[in-house]
Amino acid sequence: MHLPIETEHLRVRPLRAEDAEVLYQIHLQPEVKQWFPNESYADLAETQGAIEFFSDCVTNGHLPYVLAIELKATGELLGDTGVSEVDGAPGELEIGYVITRAHAGKGYATEACRAIALFCAEAFKAKVLWGRVVKGNAASARV
């Protein structure tokens, strides 16, 4: 399996420099900050730095592996998804995602997570994939 990953509605692809402004705005949304207060970027420069870091990881095939989620029909950036190592547990990864509120509840998170889970199982030989849910986050529990 190669990048980009295409699903019925989505394209999961490497982050690009031009994604910075939209990604920054998505991570500022109260719905994102509520569940991931440490996942917001301080400013646009920090967002750009994160994109450079994640792009380097993807280019070199190492973790954390974070990709953009875009709507295939329009190219609109909906958020991001990725996996990271579970400390002290070789072969185990943790998956995460962020979807903009404008597209929440449409099944896109499930679609993106399924795609990246299959990709990472192959690419990183993952045997276990964890998904943590913050207590009270019913939407993520459904994903």
PDB file of N, CA and C in Angstrom, residues 88-142:
ATOM      1  N   GLY A  88       7.790   1.226  25.272  1.00  0.00           N
ATOM      2  CA  GLY A  88       8.047  -0.046  25.924  1.00  0.00           C
ATOM      3  C   GLY A  88       7.262  -1.214  25.376  1.00  0.00           C
ATOM      4  N   ALA A  89       6.626  -1.039  24.229  1.00  0.00           N
ATOM      5  CA  ALA A  89       5.805  -2.109  23.654  1.00  0.00           C
ATOM      6  C   ALA A  89       6.089  -2.238  22.153  1.00  0.00           C
ATOM      7  N   PRO A  90       7.167  -2.926  21.805  1.00  0.00           N
ATOM      8  CA  PRO A  90       7.481  -3.109  20.381  1.00  0.00           C
ATOM      9  C   PRO A  90       6.316  -3.776  19.646  1.00  0.00           C
ATOM     10  N   GLY A  91       6.049  -3.298  18.446  1.00  0.00           N
ATOM     11  CA  GLY A  91       4.971  -3.858  17.639  1.00  0.00           C
ATOM     12  C   GLY A  91       3.598  -3.317  17.982  1.00  0.00           C
ATOM     13  N   GLU A  92       3.540  -2.354  18.916  1.00  0.00           N
ATOM     14  CA  GLU A  92       2.261  -1.757  19.295  1.00  0.00           C
ATOM     15  C   GLU A  92       2.270  -0.276  18.935  1.00  0.00           C
ATOM     16  N   LEU A  93       1.178   0.172  18.349  1.00  0.00           N
ATOM     17  CA  LEU A  93       1.021   1.563  17.941  1.00  0.00           C
ATOM     18  C   LEU A  93      -0.253   2.131  18.535  1.00  0.00           C
ATOM     19  N   GLU A  94      -0.270   3.448  18.672  1.00  0.00           N
ATOM     20  CA  GLU A  94      -1.480   4.156  19.101  1.00  0.00           C
ATOM     21  C   GLU A  94      -1.928   5.051  17.958  1.00  0.00           C
ATOM     22  N   ILE A  95      -3.218   5.008  17.667  1.00  0.00           N
ATOM     23  CA  ILE A  95      -3.779   5.788  16.572  1.00  0.00           C
ATOM     24  C   ILE A  95      -4.513   7.006  17.120  1.00  0.00           C
ATOM     25  N   GLY A  96      -4.512   8.071  16.353  1.00  0.00           N
ATOM     26  CA  GLY A  96      -5.245   9.277  16.727  1.00  0.00           C
ATOM     27  C   GLY A  96      -5.732   9.997  15.489  1.00  0.00           C
ATOM     28  N   TYR A  97      -6.623  10.935  15.692  1.00  0.00           N
ATOM     29  CA  TYR A  97      -7.162  11.696  14.570  1.00  0.00           C
ATOM     30  C   TYR A  97      -7.801  12.979  15.082  1.00  0.00           C
ATOM     31  N   VAL A  98      -7.964  13.921  14.177  1.00  0.00           N
ATOM     32  CA  VAL A  98      -8.713  15.154  14.410  1.00  0.00           C
ATOM     33  C   VAL A  98      -9.501  15.426  13.139  1.00  0.00           C
ATOM     34  N   ILE A  99     -10.794  15.701  13.290  1.00  0.00           N
ATOM     35  CA  ILE A  99     -11.661  16.058  12.166  1.00  0.00           C
ATOM     36  C   ILE A  99     -12.307  17.407  12.492  1.00  0.00           C
ATOM     37  N   THR A 100     -12.299  18.315  11.540  1.00  0.00           N
ATOM     38  CA  THR A 100     -12.922  19.615  11.736  1.00  0.00           C
ATOM     39  C   THR A 100     -14.414  19.473  12.059  1.00  0.00           C
ATOM     40  N   ARG A 101     -14.922  20.377  12.890  1.00  0.00           N
ATOM     41  CA  ARG A 101     -16.326  20.281  13.329  1.00  0.00           C
ATOM     42  C   ARG A 101     -17.304  20.316  12.161  1.00  0.00           C
ATOM     43  N   ALA A 102     -16.938  20.983  11.065  1.00  0.00           N
ATOM     44  CA  ALA A 102     -17.833  21.068   9.911  1.00  0.00           C
ATOM     45  C   ALA A 102     -18.095  19.701   9.283  1.00  0.00           C
ATOM     46  N   HIS A 103     -17.226  18.750   9.549  1.00  0.00           N
ATOM     47  CA  HIS A 103     -17.372  17.425   8.945  1.00  0.00           C
ATOM     48  C   HIS A 103     -17.485  16.312   9.986  1.00  0.00           C
ATOM     49  N   ALA A 104     -17.690  16.679  11.242  1.00  0.00           N
ATOM     50  CA  ALA A 104     -17.859  15.679  12.295  1.00  0.00           C
ATOM     51  C   ALA A 104     -19.180  14.940  12.110  1.00  0.00           C
ATOM     52  N   GLY A 105     -19.218  13.692  12.539  1.00  0.00           N
ATOM     53  CA  GLY A 105     -20.453  12.919  12.514  1.00  0.00           C
ATOM     54  C   GLY A 105     -20.828  12.356  11.158  1.00  0.00           C
ATOM     55  N   LYS A 106     -19.920  12.392  10.198  1.00  0.00           N
ATOM     56  CA  LYS A 106     -20.213  11.893   8.858  1.00  0.00           C
ATOM     57  C   LYS A 106     -19.515  10.568   8.549  1.00  0.00           C
ATOM     58  N   GLY A 107     -18.835  10.004   9.540  1.00  0.00           N
ATOM     59  CA  GLY A 107     -18.133   8.739   9.339  1.00  0.00           C
ATOM     60  C   GLY A 107     -16.725   8.876   8.795  1.00  0.00           C
ATOM     61  N   TYR A 108     -16.257  10.114   8.604  1.00  0.00           N
ATOM     62  CA  TYR A 108     -14.932  10.311   8.020  1.00  0.00           C
ATOM     63  C   TYR A 108     -13.801   9.858   8.949  1.00  0.00           C
ATOM     64  N   ALA A 109     -13.962  10.048  10.245  1.00  0.00           N
ATOM     65  CA  ALA A 109     -12.921   9.607  11.184  1.00  0.00           C
ATOM     66  C   ALA A 109     -12.765   8.094  11.124  1.00  0.00           C
ATOM     67  N   THR A 110     -13.876   7.377  11.112  1.00  0.00           N
ATOM     68  CA  THR A 110     -13.826   5.915  11.019  1.00  0.00           C
ATOM     69  C   THR A 110     -13.175   5.493   9.712  1.00  0.00           C
ATOM     70  N   GLU A 111     -13.547   6.141   8.633  1.00  0.00           N
ATOM     71  CA  GLU A 111     -12.988   5.814   7.310  1.00  0.00           C
ATOM     72  C   GLU A 111     -11.474   6.061   7.284  1.00  0.00           C
ATOM     73  N   ALA A 112     -11.039   7.199   7.818  1.00  0.00           N
ATOM     74  CA  ALA A 112      -9.611   7.527   7.839  1.00  0.00           C
ATOM     75  C   ALA A 112      -8.836   6.595   8.750  1.00  0.00           C
ATOM     76  N   CYS A 113      -9.377   6.321   9.936  1.00  0.00           N
ATOM     77  CA  CYS A 113      -8.683   5.444  10.886  1.00  0.00           C
ATOM     78  C   CYS A 113      -8.560   4.033  10.339  1.00  0.00           C
ATOM     79  N   ARG A 114      -9.582   3.542   9.689  1.00  0.00           N
ATOM     80  CA  ARG A 114      -9.516   2.203   9.083  1.00  0.00           C
ATOM     81  C   ARG A 114      -8.389   2.176   8.040  1.00  0.00           C
ATOM     82  N   ALA A 115      -8.314   3.200   7.211  1.00  0.00           N
ATOM     83  CA  ALA A 115      -7.308   3.248   6.152  1.00  0.00           C
ATOM     84  C   ALA A 115      -5.896   3.304   6.716  1.00  0.00           C
ATOM     85  N   ILE A 116      -5.668   4.168   7.693  1.00  0.00           N
ATOM     86  CA  ILE A 116      -4.307   4.282   8.224  1.00  0.00           C
ATOM     87  C   ILE A 116      -3.948   3.062   9.065  1.00  0.00           C
ATOM     88  N   ALA A 117      -4.924   2.444   9.715  1.00  0.00           N
ATOM     89  CA  ALA A 117      -4.649   1.223  10.483  1.00  0.00           C
ATOM     90  C   ALA A 117      -4.148   0.115   9.559  1.00  0.00           C
ATOM     91  N   LEU A 118      -4.803  -0.076   8.437  1.00  0.00           N
ATOM     92  CA  LEU A 118      -4.375  -1.098   7.482  1.00  0.00           C
ATOM     93  C   LEU A 118      -3.001  -0.761   6.910  1.00  0.00           C
ATOM     94  N   PHE A 119      -2.798   0.499   6.587  1.00  0.00           N
ATOM     95  CA  PHE A 119      -1.515   0.939   6.048  1.00  0.00           C
ATOM     96  C   PHE A 119      -0.389   0.680   7.050  1.00  0.00           C
ATOM     97  N   CYS A 120      -0.599   1.089   8.302  1.00  0.00           N
ATOM     98  CA  CYS A 120       0.458   0.976   9.306  1.00  0.00           C
ATOM     99  C   CYS A 120       0.704  -0.461   9.752  1.00  0.00           C
ATOM    100  N   ALA A 121      -0.319  -1.292   9.726  1.00  0.00           N
ATOM    101  CA  ALA A 121      -0.118  -2.708  10.049  1.00  0.00           C
ATOM    102  C   ALA A 121       0.894  -3.311   9.074  1.00  0.00           C
ATOM    103  N   GLU A 122       0.774  -2.904   7.816  1.00  0.00           N
ATOM    104  CA  GLU A 122       1.696  -3.398   6.798  1.00  0.00           C
ATOM    105  C   GLU A 122       3.050  -2.682   6.873  1.00  0.00           C
ATOM    106  N   ALA A 123       3.029  -1.361   6.894  1.00  0.00           N
ATOM    107  CA  ALA A 123       4.265  -0.576   6.830  1.00  0.00           C
ATOM    108  C   ALA A 123       5.158  -0.751   8.055  1.00  0.00           C
ATOM    109  N   PHE A 124       4.546  -0.850   9.239  1.00  0.00           N
ATOM    110  CA  PHE A 124       5.329  -0.922  10.475  1.00  0.00           C
ATOM    111  C   PHE A 124       5.231  -2.275  11.160  1.00  0.00           C
ATOM    112  N   LYS A 125       4.610  -3.242  10.506  1.00  0.00           N
ATOM    113  CA  LYS A 125       4.461  -4.600  11.060  1.00  0.00           C
ATOM    114  C   LYS A 125       3.844  -4.556  12.454  1.00  0.00           C
ATOM    115  N   ALA A 126       2.862  -3.679  12.622  1.00  0.00           N
ATOM    116  CA  ALA A 126       2.202  -3.533  13.923  1.00  0.00           C
ATOM    117  C   ALA A 126       1.344  -4.759  14.204  1.00  0.00           C
ATOM    118  N   LYS A 127       1.439  -5.247  15.431  1.00  0.00           N
ATOM    119  CA  LYS A 127       0.641  -6.393  15.853  1.00  0.00           C
ATOM    120  C   LYS A 127      -0.561  -5.957  16.685  1.00  0.00           C
ATOM    121  N   VAL A 128      -0.439  -4.782  17.326  1.00  0.00           N
ATOM    122  CA  VAL A 128      -1.508  -4.244  18.173  1.00  0.00           C
ATOM    123  C   VAL A 128      -1.650  -2.757  17.847  1.00  0.00           C
ATOM    124  N   LEU A 129      -2.895  -2.313  17.728  1.00  0.00           N
ATOM    125  CA  LEU A 129      -3.172  -0.902  17.494  1.00  0.00           C
ATOM    126  C   LEU A 129      -4.125  -0.430  18.582  1.00  0.00           C
ATOM    127  N   TRP A 130      -3.692   0.548  19.344  1.00  0.00           N
ATOM    128  CA  TRP A 130      -4.487   1.085  20.446  1.00  0.00           C
ATOM    129  C   TRP A 130      -5.165   2.372  20.011  1.00  0.00           C
ATOM    130  N   GLY A 131      -6.343   2.585  20.525  1.00  0.00           N
ATOM    131  CA  GLY A 131      -7.047   3.843  20.365  1.00  0.00           C
ATOM    132  C   GLY A 131      -7.605   4.235  21.717  1.00  0.00           C
ATOM    133  N   ARG A 132      -7.051   5.260  22.310  1.00  0.00           N
ATOM    134  CA  ARG A 132      -7.545   5.722  23.618  1.00  0.00           C
ATOM    135  C   ARG A 132      -8.648   6.737  23.412  1.00  0.00           C
ATOM    136  N   VAL A 133      -9.603   6.727  24.339  1.00  0.00           N
ATOM    137  CA  VAL A 133     -10.719   7.671  24.283  1.00  0.00           C
ATOM    138  C   VAL A 133     -10.812   8.373  25.641  1.00  0.00           C
ATOM    139  N   VAL A 134     -10.856   9.684  25.587  1.00  0.00           N
ATOM    140  CA  VAL A 134     -11.020  10.463  26.809  1.00  0.00           C
ATOM    141  C   VAL A 134     -12.460  10.253  27.317  1.00  0.00           C
ATOM    142  N   LYS A 135     -12.582  10.029  28.624  1.00  0.00           N
ATOM    143  CA  LYS A 135     -13.892   9.792  29.217  1.00  0.00           C
ATOM    144  C   LYS A 135     -14.858  10.907  28.818  1.00  0.00           C
ATOM    145  N   GLY A 136     -16.020  10.495  28.311  1.00  0.00           N
ATOM    146  CA  GLY A 136     -17.035  11.451  27.902  1.00  0.00           C
ATOM    147  C   GLY A 136     -17.056  11.741  26.422  1.00  0.00           C
ATOM    148  N   ASN A 137     -16.029  11.332  25.684  1.00  0.00           N
ATOM    149  CA  ASN A 137     -15.954  11.601  24.249  1.00  0.00           C
ATOM    150  C   ASN A 137     -16.678  10.477  23.503  1.00  0.00           C
ATOM    151  N   ALA A 138     -17.984  10.569  23.462  1.00  0.00           N
ATOM    152  CA  ALA A 138     -18.826   9.529  22.871  1.00  0.00           C
ATOM    153  C   ALA A 138     -18.559   9.362  21.377  1.00  0.00           C
ATOM    154  N   ALA A 139     -18.279  10.450  20.686  1.00  0.00           N
ATOM    155  CA  ALA A 139     -18.017  10.362  19.242  1.00  0.00           C
ATOM    156  C   ALA A 139     -16.778   9.507  18.966  1.00  0.00           C
ATOM    157  N   SER A 140     -15.701   9.726  19.717  1.00  0.00           N
ATOM    158  CA  SER A 140     -14.502   8.919  19.531  1.00  0.00           C
ATOM    159  C   SER A 140     -14.708   7.484  19.961  1.00  0.00           C
ATOM    160  N   ALA A 141     -15.524   7.269  20.958  1.00  0.00           N
ATOM    161  CA  ALA A 141     -15.830   5.898  21.381  1.00  0.00           C
ATOM    162  C   ALA A 141     -16.500   5.129  20.241  1.00  0.00           C
ATOM    163  N   ARG A 142     -17.337   5.803  19.461  1.00  0.00           N
ATOM    164  CA  ARG A 142     -17.980   5.152  18.326  1.00  0.00           C
ATOM    165  C   ARG A 142     -16.961   4.819  17.221  1.00  0.00           C
TER     166      ARG A 142
END
